[in-house]
PDB file of C-alpha atoms and ligand atoms in Angstrom:
ATOM      1  CA  MET A   1     -30.275  22.212 -32.060  1.00  0.00           C
ATOM      2  CA  ASN A   2     -30.277  25.690 -33.768  1.00  0.00           C
ATOM      3  CA  ASN A   3     -28.023  27.548 -31.444  1.00  0.00           C
ATOM      4  CA  VAL A   4     -24.610  26.238 -32.329  1.00  0.00           C
ATOM      5  CA  LYS A   5     -21.398  28.157 -33.043  1.00  0.00           C
ATOM      6  CA  ALA A   6     -18.204  26.568 -34.172  1.00  0.00           C
ATOM      7  CA  ILE A   7     -14.841  27.018 -32.493  1.00  0.00           C
ATOM      8  CA  ILE A   8     -11.653  26.038 -34.298  1.00  0.00           C
ATOM      9  CA  PRO A   9      -8.488  26.251 -32.274  1.00  0.00           C
ATOM     10  CA  ALA A  10      -5.715  27.174 -34.719  1.00  0.00           C
ATOM     11  CA  ALA A  11      -3.159  28.880 -32.528  1.00  0.00           C
ATOM     12  CA  GLY A  12      -0.479  26.181 -32.196  1.00  0.00           C
ATOM     13  CA  PHE A  13       3.055  26.490 -33.556  1.00  0.00           C
ATOM     14  CA  GLY A  14       2.725  23.433 -35.779  1.00  0.00           C
ATOM     15  CA  THR A  15       6.186  22.267 -34.727  1.00  0.00           C
ATOM     16  CA  ARG A  16       5.837  18.885 -36.429  1.00  0.00           C
ATOM     17  CA  PHE A  17       5.832  20.686 -39.787  1.00  0.00           C
ATOM     18  CA  LEU A  18       8.824  22.960 -39.158  1.00  0.00           C
ATOM     19  CA  PRO A  19      10.472  24.574 -41.022  1.00  0.00           C
ATOM     20  CA  SER A  20       7.401  25.105 -43.280  1.00  0.00           C
ATOM     21  CA  THR A  21       5.243  26.328 -40.375  1.00  0.00           C
ATOM     22  CA  LYS A  22       7.792  29.044 -39.549  1.00  0.00           C
ATOM     23  CA  THR A  23       5.772  31.199 -41.978  1.00  0.00           C
ATOM     24  CA  ILE A  24       2.812  29.093 -43.212  1.00  0.00           C
ATOM     25  CA  PRO A  25       0.128  28.283 -40.591  1.00  0.00           C
ATOM     26  CA  LYS A  26      -0.252  24.470 -40.300  1.00  0.00           C
ATOM     27  CA  GLU A  27      -3.971  24.872 -40.983  1.00  0.00           C
ATOM     28  CA  LEU A  28      -3.166  26.262 -44.469  1.00  0.00           C
ATOM     29  CA  LEU A  29      -1.025  23.327 -45.624  1.00  0.00           C
ATOM     30  CA  PRO A  30      -2.809  21.933 -48.628  1.00  0.00           C
ATOM     31  CA  ILE A  31      -4.589  18.600 -49.058  1.00  0.00           C
ATOM     32  CA  ILE A  32      -4.267  18.523 -52.858  1.00  0.00           C
ATOM     33  CA  ASP A  33      -5.207  22.142 -53.649  1.00  0.00           C
ATOM     34  CA  LYS A  34      -7.261  23.250 -50.645  1.00  0.00           C
ATOM     35  CA  PRO A  35      -5.898  24.122 -47.210  1.00  0.00           C
ATOM     36  CA  SER A  36      -6.790  21.547 -44.556  1.00  0.00           C
ATOM     37  CA  ILE A  37      -8.896  24.107 -42.593  1.00  0.00           C
ATOM     38  CA  HIS A  38     -11.023  24.605 -45.748  1.00  0.00           C
ATOM     39  CA  TYR A  39     -12.313  21.002 -45.391  1.00  0.00           C
ATOM     40  CA  ILE A  40     -13.176  21.698 -41.731  1.00  0.00           C
ATOM     41  CA  ILE A  41     -15.249  24.817 -42.611  1.00  0.00           C
ATOM     42  CA  GLU A  42     -17.012  22.811 -45.363  1.00  0.00           C
ATOM     43  CA  GLU A  43     -17.921  20.144 -42.821  1.00  0.00           C
ATOM     44  CA  GLY A  44     -19.250  22.864 -40.504  1.00  0.00           C
ATOM     45  CA  ILE A  45     -21.351  24.505 -43.230  1.00  0.00           C
ATOM     46  CA  ASN A  46     -22.651  21.086 -44.342  1.00  0.00           C
ATOM     47  CA  SER A  47     -23.642  20.472 -40.698  1.00  0.00           C
ATOM     48  CA  GLY A  48     -25.772  23.651 -40.701  1.00  0.00           C
ATOM     49  CA  ILE A  49     -23.277  25.975 -38.942  1.00  0.00           C
ATOM     50  CA  LYS A  50     -22.853  29.592 -40.043  1.00  0.00           C
ATOM     51  CA  ASP A  51     -20.708  31.203 -37.324  1.00  0.00           C
ATOM     52  CA  PHE A  52     -17.101  30.225 -36.948  1.00  0.00           C
ATOM     53  CA  VAL A  53     -14.840  31.459 -34.140  1.00  0.00           C
ATOM     54  CA  ILE A  54     -11.199  30.785 -35.024  1.00  0.00           C
ATOM     55  CA  ILE A  55      -8.590  30.937 -32.239  1.00  0.00           C
ATOM     56  CA  THR A  56      -5.369  32.271 -33.716  1.00  0.00           C
ATOM     57  CA  SER A  57      -2.018  33.613 -32.627  1.00  0.00           C
ATOM     58  CA  LYS A  58       0.990  35.463 -34.017  1.00  0.00           C
ATOM     59  CA  ASN A  59       1.847  34.362 -37.586  1.00  0.00           C
ATOM     60  CA  LYS A  60      -1.695  33.184 -38.336  1.00  0.00           C
ATOM     61  CA  LYS A  61      -2.911  36.274 -40.237  1.00  0.00           C
ATOM     62  CA  ASN A  62      -2.965  34.326 -43.525  1.00  0.00           C
ATOM     63  CA  ILE A  63      -5.932  32.315 -42.248  1.00  0.00           C
ATOM     64  CA  GLU A  64      -7.958  35.579 -42.053  1.00  0.00           C
ATOM     65  CA  ASP A  65      -6.896  36.513 -45.559  1.00  0.00           C
ATOM     66  CA  TYR A  66      -7.840  33.066 -46.893  1.00  0.00           C
ATOM     67  CA  PHE A  67     -11.423  33.437 -45.740  1.00  0.00           C
ATOM     68  CA  ASP A  68     -11.802  36.887 -47.290  1.00  0.00           C
ATOM     69  CA  PHE A  69     -12.297  38.370 -50.747  1.00  0.00           C
ATOM     70  CA  TYR A  70      -9.279  39.393 -52.833  1.00  0.00           C
ATOM     71  CA  PRO A  71     -10.600  41.878 -55.429  1.00  0.00           C
ATOM     72  CA  GLU A  72      -7.371  42.241 -57.500  1.00  0.00           C
ATOM     73  CA  LEU A  73      -7.052  38.471 -57.939  1.00  0.00           C
ATOM     74  CA  GLU A  74     -10.781  38.094 -58.615  1.00  0.00           C
ATOM     75  CA  ASP A  75     -10.721  40.803 -61.309  1.00  0.00           C
ATOM     76  CA  MET A  76      -7.737  39.236 -63.008  1.00  0.00           C
ATOM     77  CA  LEU A  77      -9.390  35.782 -63.021  1.00  0.00           C
ATOM     78  CA  LYS A  78     -12.582  37.339 -64.394  1.00  0.00           C
ATOM     79  CA  THR A  79     -10.641  38.973 -67.246  1.00  0.00           C
ATOM     80  CA  HIS A  80      -9.167  35.543 -68.096  1.00  0.00           C
ATOM     81  CA  LYS A  81     -12.471  33.715 -67.580  1.00  0.00           C
ATOM     82  CA  LYS A  82     -10.995  31.643 -64.756  1.00  0.00           C
ATOM     83  CA  GLU A  83     -13.292  32.604 -61.874  1.00  0.00           C
ATOM     84  CA  HIS A  84     -14.043  28.919 -61.279  1.00  0.00           C
ATOM     85  CA  LEU A  85     -10.589  28.592 -59.697  1.00  0.00           C
ATOM     86  CA  LEU A  86     -11.894  30.419 -56.619  1.00  0.00           C
ATOM     87  CA  SER A  87     -15.478  29.156 -56.675  1.00  0.00           C
ATOM     88  CA  ASN A  88     -14.992  26.802 -53.704  1.00  0.00           C
ATOM     89  CA  ILE A  89     -13.678  29.473 -51.400  1.00  0.00           C
ATOM     90  CA  SER A  90     -16.021  32.191 -52.651  1.00  0.00           C
ATOM     91  CA  LYS A  91     -19.008  30.069 -51.624  1.00  0.00           C
ATOM     92  CA  ILE A  92     -17.609  29.742 -48.125  1.00  0.00           C
ATOM     93  CA  ILE A  93     -16.939  33.475 -47.787  1.00  0.00           C
ATOM     94  CA  LYS A  94     -20.495  34.266 -48.830  1.00  0.00           C
ATOM     95  CA  THR A  95     -22.094  31.662 -46.512  1.00  0.00           C
ATOM     96  CA  ALA A  96     -20.102  31.808 -43.268  1.00  0.00           C
ATOM     97  CA  ASN A  97     -19.285  34.470 -40.657  1.00  0.00           C
ATOM     98  CA  PHE A  98     -15.796  34.460 -39.172  1.00  0.00           C
ATOM     99  CA  LEU A  99     -14.581  35.884 -35.911  1.00  0.00           C
ATOM    100  CA  TYR A 100     -10.920  35.692 -34.962  1.00  0.00           C
ATOM    101  CA  ILE A 101      -9.681  35.667 -31.361  1.00  0.00           C
ATOM    102  CA  ARG A 102      -6.021  35.772 -30.458  1.00  0.00           C
ATOM    103  CA  GLN A 103      -4.755  33.382 -27.835  1.00  0.00           C
ATOM    104  CA  LYS A 104      -1.963  35.389 -26.290  1.00  0.00           C
ATOM    105  CA  GLU A 105      -0.060  32.463 -24.804  1.00  0.00           C
ATOM    106  CA  GLN A 106      -0.209  28.826 -25.972  1.00  0.00           C
ATOM    107  CA  LEU A 107      -1.261  27.216 -22.679  1.00  0.00           C
ATOM    108  CA  GLY A 108      -3.118  24.240 -24.132  1.00  0.00           C
ATOM    109  CA  LEU A 109      -6.326  23.233 -25.952  1.00  0.00           C
ATOM    110  CA  GLY A 110      -8.547  23.897 -22.900  1.00  0.00           C
ATOM    111  CA  HIS A 111      -7.092  27.410 -22.587  1.00  0.00           C
ATOM    112  CA  ALA A 112      -7.562  28.029 -26.332  1.00  0.00           C
ATOM    113  CA  ILE A 113     -11.282  27.172 -26.038  1.00  0.00           C
ATOM    114  CA  TRP A 114     -11.640  29.288 -22.857  1.00  0.00           C
ATOM    115  CA  THR A 115     -10.166  32.250 -24.787  1.00  0.00           C
ATOM    116  CA  ALA A 116     -13.401  32.351 -26.811  1.00  0.00           C
ATOM    117  CA  ARG A 117     -15.731  32.684 -23.809  1.00  0.00           C
ATOM    118  CA  LYS A 118     -16.751  36.311 -24.638  1.00  0.00           C
ATOM    119  CA  ALA A 119     -17.874  35.285 -28.115  1.00  0.00           C
ATOM    120  CA  PHE A 120     -20.567  33.015 -26.688  1.00  0.00           C
ATOM    121  CA  SER A 121     -23.738  33.691 -24.697  1.00  0.00           C
ATOM    122  CA  LYS A 122     -26.074  30.704 -24.688  1.00  0.00           C
ATOM    123  CA  GLU A 123     -24.938  28.930 -27.828  1.00  0.00           C
ATOM    124  CA  HIS A 124     -23.595  25.385 -27.756  1.00  0.00           C
ATOM    125  CA  LEU A 125     -19.982  24.987 -28.907  1.00  0.00           C
ATOM    126  CA  ALA A 126     -19.232  22.805 -31.926  1.00  0.00           C
ATOM    127  CA  ILE A 127     -15.501  22.306 -31.513  1.00  0.00           C
ATOM    128  CA  PHE A 128     -13.454  21.187 -34.517  1.00  0.00           C
ATOM    129  CA  LEU A 129      -9.801  20.218 -34.010  1.00  0.00           C
ATOM    130  CA  PRO A 130      -8.498  21.123 -37.459  1.00  0.00           C
ATOM    131  CA  ASP A 131      -5.876  18.326 -37.585  1.00  0.00           C
ATOM    132  CA  ASP A 132      -8.712  15.814 -37.959  1.00  0.00           C
ATOM    133  CA  ILE A 133     -10.454  15.725 -41.343  1.00  0.00           C
ATOM    134  CA  ILE A 134     -13.484  13.424 -41.349  1.00  0.00           C
ATOM    135  CA  THR A 135     -15.071  12.148 -44.551  1.00  0.00           C
ATOM    136  CA  GLY A 136     -18.280  10.138 -44.979  1.00  0.00           C
ATOM    137  CA  THR A 137     -21.809  10.329 -46.240  1.00  0.00           C
ATOM    138  CA  ILE A 138     -23.098  12.416 -43.310  1.00  0.00           C
ATOM    139  CA  PRO A 139     -20.766  15.198 -42.078  1.00  0.00           C
ATOM    140  CA  GLY A 140     -19.105  14.239 -38.793  1.00  0.00           C
ATOM    141  CA  MET A 141     -20.314  17.306 -36.865  1.00  0.00           C
ATOM    142  CA  ALA A 142     -23.869  16.825 -38.173  1.00  0.00           C
ATOM    143  CA  GLN A 143     -23.875  13.389 -36.620  1.00  0.00           C
ATOM    144  CA  LEU A 144     -22.781  14.785 -33.217  1.00  0.00           C
ATOM    145  CA  ILE A 145     -25.322  17.623 -33.352  1.00  0.00           C
ATOM    146  CA  LYS A 146     -28.081  15.102 -34.009  1.00  0.00           C
ATOM    147  CA  VAL A 147     -27.110  13.050 -30.964  1.00  0.00           C
ATOM    148  CA  ALA A 148     -26.715  16.199 -28.820  1.00  0.00           C
ATOM    149  CA  SER A 149     -30.238  17.369 -29.772  1.00  0.00           C
ATOM    150  CA  GLN A 150     -31.826  13.958 -29.259  1.00  0.00           C
ATOM    151  CA  GLU A 151     -30.176  13.235 -25.928  1.00  0.00           C
ATOM    152  CA  LYS A 152     -30.006  16.877 -24.739  1.00  0.00           C
ATOM    153  CA  CYS A 153     -26.428  16.477 -23.621  1.00  0.00           C
ATOM    154  CA  ASN A 154     -22.770  17.060 -24.402  1.00  0.00           C
ATOM    155  CA  VAL A 155     -21.376  14.727 -27.053  1.00  0.00           C
ATOM    156  CA  ILE A 156     -17.789  13.911 -27.955  1.00  0.00           C
ATOM    157  CA  ALA A 157     -16.608  11.928 -30.938  1.00  0.00           C
ATOM    158  CA  VAL A 158     -14.603   8.764 -30.251  1.00  0.00           C
ATOM    159  CA  GLN A 159     -12.962   6.018 -32.227  1.00  0.00           C
ATOM    160  CA  GLU A 160     -11.419   2.709 -31.321  1.00  0.00           C
ATOM    161  CA  VAL A 161      -7.627   2.744 -31.357  1.00  0.00           C
ATOM    162  CA  SER A 162      -5.091   0.018 -30.683  1.00  0.00           C
ATOM    163  CA  LYS A 163      -3.982  -0.452 -27.033  1.00  0.00           C
ATOM    164  CA  GLU A 164      -0.497   0.809 -27.876  1.00  0.00           C
ATOM    165  CA  GLU A 165      -1.888   4.137 -29.088  1.00  0.00           C
ATOM    166  CA  VAL A 166      -4.187   5.105 -26.188  1.00  0.00           C
ATOM    167  CA  ASN A 167      -1.474   7.289 -24.581  1.00  0.00           C
ATOM    168  CA  ARG A 168      -1.690   9.672 -27.559  1.00  0.00           C
ATOM    169  CA  TYR A 169      -5.366  10.563 -26.921  1.00  0.00           C
ATOM    170  CA  GLY A 170      -7.960  11.546 -24.389  1.00  0.00           C
ATOM    171  CA  VAL A 171      -9.661   8.211 -23.409  1.00  0.00           C
ATOM    172  CA  ILE A 172     -13.139   7.613 -21.959  1.00  0.00           C
ATOM    173  CA  ALA A 173     -14.408   5.221 -19.344  1.00  0.00           C
ATOM    174  CA  ILE A 174     -17.936   3.980 -20.184  1.00  0.00           C
ATOM    175  CA  ARG A 175     -20.834   4.236 -17.770  1.00  0.00           C
ATOM    176  CA  ARG A 176     -23.414   2.645 -20.129  1.00  0.00           C
ATOM    177  CA  GLN A 177     -23.608   1.523 -23.702  1.00  0.00           C
ATOM    178  CA  PHE A 178     -26.833   2.406 -25.544  1.00  0.00           C
ATOM    179  CA  SER A 179     -26.054   1.045 -29.009  1.00  0.00           C
ATOM    180  CA  PRO A 180     -22.937  -0.144 -30.870  1.00  0.00           C
ATOM    181  CA  ASN A 181     -21.954   3.501 -31.410  1.00  0.00           C
ATOM    182  CA  LEU A 182     -23.416   5.410 -28.483  1.00  0.00           C
ATOM    183  CA  PHE A 183     -22.063   5.510 -24.922  1.00  0.00           C
ATOM    184  CA  GLN A 184     -22.620   7.458 -21.725  1.00  0.00           C
ATOM    185  CA  VAL A 185     -19.291   8.601 -20.346  1.00  0.00           C
ATOM    186  CA  LYS A 186     -18.255   7.904 -16.740  1.00  0.00           C
ATOM    187  CA  GLU A 187     -14.822   9.519 -16.810  1.00  0.00           C
ATOM    188  CA  LEU A 188     -12.304  11.071 -19.189  1.00  0.00           C
ATOM    189  CA  ILE A 189      -8.504  10.870 -18.909  1.00  0.00           C
ATOM    190  CA  GLU A 190      -6.132  12.840 -21.060  1.00  0.00           C
ATOM    191  CA  LYS A 191      -3.260  10.715 -22.509  1.00  0.00           C
ATOM    192  CA  PRO A 192      -3.325   7.922 -19.866  1.00  0.00           C
ATOM    193  CA  PRO A 193      -0.324   5.545 -19.582  1.00  0.00           C
ATOM    194  CA  ILE A 194      -1.142   2.388 -21.613  1.00  0.00           C
ATOM    195  CA  ASN A 195      -1.729   0.247 -18.511  1.00  0.00           C
ATOM    196  CA  LYS A 196      -4.070   2.817 -16.926  1.00  0.00           C
ATOM    197  CA  ALA A 197      -6.368   3.502 -19.922  1.00  0.00           C
ATOM    198  CA  PRO A 198      -9.992   2.654 -18.971  1.00  0.00           C
ATOM    199  CA  SER A 199     -10.833   1.636 -22.614  1.00  0.00           C
ATOM    200  CA  ASN A 200      -9.513   1.927 -26.116  1.00  0.00           C
ATOM    201  CA  LEU A 201     -12.158   4.517 -27.056  1.00  0.00           C
ATOM    202  CA  ALA A 202     -10.139   7.644 -27.949  1.00  0.00           C
ATOM    203  CA  ILE A 203     -11.507  11.150 -28.263  1.00  0.00           C
ATOM    204  CA  ILE A 204     -11.144  12.522 -31.783  1.00  0.00           C
ATOM    205  CA  GLY A 205     -11.388  16.125 -32.863  1.00  0.00           C
ATOM    206  CA  ARG A 206     -15.116  16.877 -32.725  1.00  0.00           C
ATOM    207  CA  TYR A 207     -17.177  17.937 -29.708  1.00  0.00           C
ATOM    208  CA  VAL A 208     -20.610  19.504 -29.035  1.00  0.00           C
ATOM    209  CA  LEU A 209     -20.541  21.074 -25.586  1.00  0.00           C
ATOM    210  CA  SER A 210     -22.795  23.226 -23.486  1.00  0.00           C
ATOM    211  CA  PRO A 211     -21.564  26.783 -22.805  1.00  0.00           C
ATOM    212  CA  ASN A 212     -21.001  25.706 -19.203  1.00  0.00           C
ATOM    213  CA  ILE A 213     -17.666  24.374 -20.453  1.00  0.00           C
ATOM    214  CA  PHE A 214     -16.261  27.904 -20.085  1.00  0.00           C
ATOM    215  CA  ASP A 215     -16.884  27.832 -16.300  1.00  0.00           C
ATOM    216  CA  SER A 216     -15.514  24.277 -16.168  1.00  0.00           C
ATOM    217  CA  LEU A 217     -12.303  25.466 -17.812  1.00  0.00           C
ATOM    218  CA  GLU A 218     -11.954  28.487 -15.493  1.00  0.00           C
ATOM    219  CA  ASN A 219      -9.261  28.001 -12.850  1.00  0.00           C
ATOM    220  CA  LEU A 220      -8.374  24.536 -14.176  1.00  0.00           C
ATOM    221  CA  LYS A 221      -4.902  23.338 -13.139  1.00  0.00           C
ATOM    222  CA  PHE A 222      -2.272  22.458 -15.730  1.00  0.00           C
ATOM    223  CA  GLY A 223      -2.794  18.841 -16.674  1.00  0.00           C
ATOM    224  CA  SER A 224      -1.210  16.282 -19.002  1.00  0.00           C
ATOM    225  CA  GLY A 225       1.906  17.674 -20.762  1.00  0.00           C
ATOM    226  CA  GLY A 226       1.847  20.735 -18.490  1.00  0.00           C
ATOM    227  CA  GLU A 227      -1.094  22.168 -20.498  1.00  0.00           C
ATOM    228  CA  ILE A 228      -4.679  23.257 -19.696  1.00  0.00           C
ATOM    229  CA  GLN A 229      -6.630  20.367 -21.176  1.00  0.00           C
ATOM    230  CA  LEU A 230     -10.100  20.444 -22.703  1.00  0.00           C
ATOM    231  CA  THR A 231     -10.547  16.838 -21.533  1.00  0.00           C
ATOM    232  CA  ASP A 232     -10.126  17.961 -17.897  1.00  0.00           C
ATOM    233  CA  GLY A 233     -12.735  20.691 -18.537  1.00  0.00           C
ATOM    234  CA  ILE A 234     -15.208  18.096 -19.799  1.00  0.00           C
ATOM    235  CA  GLN A 235     -14.419  15.904 -16.771  1.00  0.00           C
ATOM    236  CA  ASN A 236     -15.377  18.936 -14.621  1.00  0.00           C
ATOM    237  CA  LEU A 237     -18.707  19.156 -16.535  1.00  0.00           C
ATOM    238  CA  LEU A 238     -19.387  15.540 -15.552  1.00  0.00           C
ATOM    239  CA  LEU A 239     -18.507  16.256 -11.919  1.00  0.00           C
ATOM    240  CA  ASN A 240     -20.948  19.197 -12.014  1.00  0.00           C
ATOM    241  CA  GLY A 241     -23.746  16.816 -12.957  1.00  0.00           C
ATOM    242  CA  GLU A 242     -23.886  17.301 -16.752  1.00  0.00           C
ATOM    243  CA  LYS A 243     -24.409  14.295 -18.990  1.00  0.00           C
ATOM    244  CA  VAL A 244     -21.671  13.520 -21.504  1.00  0.00           C
ATOM    245  CA  PHE A 245     -22.163  11.035 -24.332  1.00  0.00           C
ATOM    246  CA  ALA A 246     -19.582   9.599 -26.651  1.00  0.00           C
ATOM    247  CA  TYR A 247     -20.428   8.732 -30.225  1.00  0.00           C
ATOM    248  CA  LYS A 248     -18.453   6.675 -32.699  1.00  0.00           C
ATOM    249  CA  ILE A 249     -18.623   8.899 -35.758  1.00  0.00           C
ATOM    250  CA  GLN A 250     -19.506   7.081 -39.015  1.00  0.00           C
ATOM    251  CA  GLY A 251     -16.842   7.966 -41.526  1.00  0.00           C
ATOM    252  CA  LYS A 252     -13.094   7.950 -41.982  1.00  0.00           C
ATOM    253  CA  ARG A 253     -10.763  10.100 -39.885  1.00  0.00           C
ATOM    254  CA  TYR A 254      -7.577  11.499 -41.343  1.00  0.00           C
ATOM    255  CA  ASP A 255      -4.932  12.848 -38.992  1.00  0.00           C
ATOM    256  CA  THR A 256      -3.298  15.674 -40.940  1.00  0.00           C
ATOM    257  CA  GLY A 257      -1.482  17.022 -37.936  1.00  0.00           C
ATOM    258  CA  VAL A 258       1.618  14.845 -38.488  1.00  0.00           C
ATOM    259  CA  PRO A 259       3.639  14.657 -41.764  1.00  0.00           C
ATOM    260  CA  LEU A 260       2.963  10.927 -42.341  1.00  0.00           C
ATOM    261  CA  GLY A 261      -0.795  11.373 -41.764  1.00  0.00           C
ATOM    262  CA  TRP A 262      -0.792  14.464 -43.999  1.00  0.00           C
ATOM    263  CA  LEU A 263       1.014  12.523 -46.795  1.00  0.00           C
ATOM    264  CA  LYS A 264      -1.390   9.592 -46.494  1.00  0.00           C
ATOM    265  CA  THR A 265      -4.394  12.002 -46.624  1.00  0.00           C
ATOM    266  CA  ASN A 266      -3.059  13.560 -49.828  1.00  0.00           C
ATOM    267  CA  ILE A 267      -2.622  10.160 -51.432  1.00  0.00           C
ATOM    268  CA  ASP A 268      -6.098   8.967 -50.362  1.00  0.00           C
ATOM    269  CA  PHE A 269      -7.808  12.189 -51.489  1.00  0.00           C
ATOM    270  CA  ALA A 270      -5.972  12.050 -54.846  1.00  0.00           C
ATOM    271  CA  LEU A 271      -7.090   8.465 -55.363  1.00  0.00           C
ATOM    272  CA  LYS A 272     -10.695   9.620 -54.814  1.00  0.00           C
ATOM    273  CA  ASP A 273     -10.395  12.740 -56.985  1.00  0.00           C
ATOM    274  CA  PRO A 274     -11.568  12.191 -60.576  1.00  0.00           C
ATOM    275  CA  ARG A 275      -8.927  14.723 -61.736  1.00  0.00           C
ATOM    276  CA  TYR A 276      -6.048  12.661 -60.418  1.00  0.00           C
ATOM    277  CA  SER A 277      -7.235   9.136 -59.567  1.00  0.00           C
ATOM    278  CA  LYS A 278      -6.115   7.425 -62.783  1.00  0.00           C
ATOM    279  CA  GLU A 279      -2.651   9.041 -62.839  1.00  0.00           C
ATOM    280  CA  ILE A 280      -1.947   8.541 -59.176  1.00  0.00           C
ATOM    281  CA  MET A 281      -3.062   4.907 -59.367  1.00  0.00           C
ATOM    282  CA  LYS A 282      -0.740   4.338 -62.314  1.00  0.00           C
ATOM    283  CA  TYR A 283       2.102   6.026 -60.433  1.00  0.00           C
ATOM    284  CA  LEU A 284       1.491   3.919 -57.320  1.00  0.00           C
ATOM    285  CA  CYS A 285       1.554   0.741 -59.429  1.00  0.00           C
ATOM    286  CA  GLU A 286       4.888   1.811 -60.954  1.00  0.00           C
ATOM    287  CA  LEU A 287       6.227   2.502 -57.507  1.00  0.00           C
ATOM    288  CA  ASP A 288       4.997  -0.873 -56.330  1.00  0.00           C
ATOM    289  CA  LYS A 289       6.992  -2.563 -59.064  1.00  0.00           C
ATOM    290  CA  ASP A 290      10.074  -0.531 -58.080  1.00  0.00           C
ATOM    291  CA  ILE A 291       9.564  -1.444 -54.446  1.00  0.00           C
ATOM    292  CA  LEU A 292       9.223  -5.154 -55.247  1.00  0.00           C
ATOM    293  CA  LEU A 293      12.356  -4.906 -57.346  1.00  0.00           C
ATOM    294  CA  MET A 294      14.185  -3.152 -54.561  1.00  0.00           C
ATOM    295  CA  GLN A 295      12.992  -5.722 -52.021  1.00  0.00           C
ATOM    296  CA  GLY A 296      14.131  -8.508 -54.363  1.00  0.00           C
ATOM    297  CA  GLN A 297      17.535  -6.918 -54.760  1.00  0.00           C
ATOM    298  CA  THR A 298      17.920  -6.409 -50.994  1.00  0.00           C
ATOM    299  CA  GLU A 299      16.958 -10.009 -50.327  1.00  0.00           C
ATOM    300  CA  ALA A 300      19.403 -11.255 -52.992  1.00  0.00           C
ATOM    301  CA  LEU A 301      22.112  -9.042 -51.532  1.00  0.00           C
ATOM    302  CA  GLN A 302      21.342 -10.337 -48.039  1.00  0.00           C
ATOM    303  CA  LYS A 303      21.517 -13.972 -49.266  1.00  0.00           C
ATOM    304  CA  ARG A 304      24.899 -13.293 -50.907  1.00  0.00           C
ATOM    305  CA  LYS A 305      26.162 -11.729 -47.654  1.00  0.00           C
ATOM    306  CA  ASN A 306      24.943 -14.744 -45.659  1.00  0.00           C
ATOM    307  CA  ILE A 307      26.775 -17.134 -48.008  1.00  0.00           C
ATOM    308  CA  GLN A 308      29.980 -15.104 -47.753  1.00  0.00           C
ATOM    309  CA  THR A 309      29.847 -15.168 -43.922  1.00  0.00           C
ATOM    310  CA  ILE A 310      29.370 -18.980 -43.770  1.00  0.00           C
TER     311      ILE A 310
HETATM  312  C1  LIG B 401      -6.160  16.563 -28.494  1.00  0.00           C
HETATM  313  C2  LIG B 401      -7.017  16.249 -27.287  1.00  0.00           C
HETATM  314  C3  LIG B 401      -7.157  14.724 -27.055  1.00  0.00           C
HETATM  315  C4  LIG B 401      -7.690  14.105 -28.346  1.00  0.00           C
HETATM  316  C5  LIG B 401      -6.828  14.487 -29.548  1.00  0.00           C
HETATM  317  C6  LIG B 401      -7.440  13.986 -30.878  1.00  0.00           C
HETATM  318  O1  LIG B 401      -4.829  16.122 -28.230  1.00  0.00           O
HETATM  319  O2  LIG B 401      -6.423  16.834 -26.136  1.00  0.00           O
HETATM  320  O3  LIG B 401      -8.021  14.448 -26.012  1.00  0.00           O
HETATM  321  O4  LIG B 401      -7.730  12.711 -28.206  1.00  0.00           O
HETATM  322  O5  LIG B 401      -6.638  15.911 -29.649  1.00  0.00           O
HETATM  323  O6  LIG B 401      -6.595  14.220 -31.946  1.00  0.00           O
HETATM  324  P1  LIG B 401      -3.567  16.621 -29.087  1.00  0.00           P
HETATM  325  O7  LIG B 401      -3.514  15.748 -30.288  1.00  0.00           O
HETATM  326  O8  LIG B 401      -3.833  18.050 -29.438  1.00  0.00           O
HETATM  327  O9  LIG B 401      -2.381  16.415 -28.215  1.00  0.00           O
END
């Protein structure tokens, strides 16, 4: 599949990271020393994508500046022989094309995608939800593009989640299972109540969709959470006779869209980074000792209290 353009919806307020996101776009919060959206673009480029449409809103101008040259800074670094500090981002700027489209009102993920309709003619959409960073041997989006080309259909990424978590995701009902990782979708439901979820296969932030999704999103009613939902648009594609497959991506998914997930991602990435792995491991071992000590003290204190109350 040659004709693929990426869409990255990055227009949300990022309320879970307030007050930081009052001025810093959530997508620029760092995982170690690179903004989270940097990892997304790398995955796109490594999946063979060159064109990136980023949906932005007020207060997101810094994303545009990040993916652009900065001559004064580059000259200064050159003088001090420190150009390597920008080498990662310079490569991206030289390789990829960026188009920014403003979503005037935040009416939901489906609406954000629909906002990009004029930037597409016949290309397929490779949608990346930037909260989800996926690591693994083969880039996540490359895996989806491969399935979409082979099966000539829409493909969404899914992963198994616990029963208690299904109401936080879009969930699929399976029509047919082709292999341990590949399914044909019968129905999609956005954030179903736990007792109404048709499976525990949750949609995660990667999709390859036909451009017909724009028509499917047109005139869609407000859905779950009072928002225009992409999941409902894909359900419309199904109702219009298009095939939708779900694929369990091979790799690890990090949810950087919530502070706890973002923290865990930083720890995991630091443990895997040769610059920091030794030190961070040492630090975690020290913490572990402190925690055991604290637990011991708490238990001892509790025992003493129990004895006093007898
Ligand atoms: C969005 C999608 C949902 C999907 C989830 C994955 O929800 O609407 O279908 O399961 O991303 O992270 P959000 O997390 O934006 O509420």
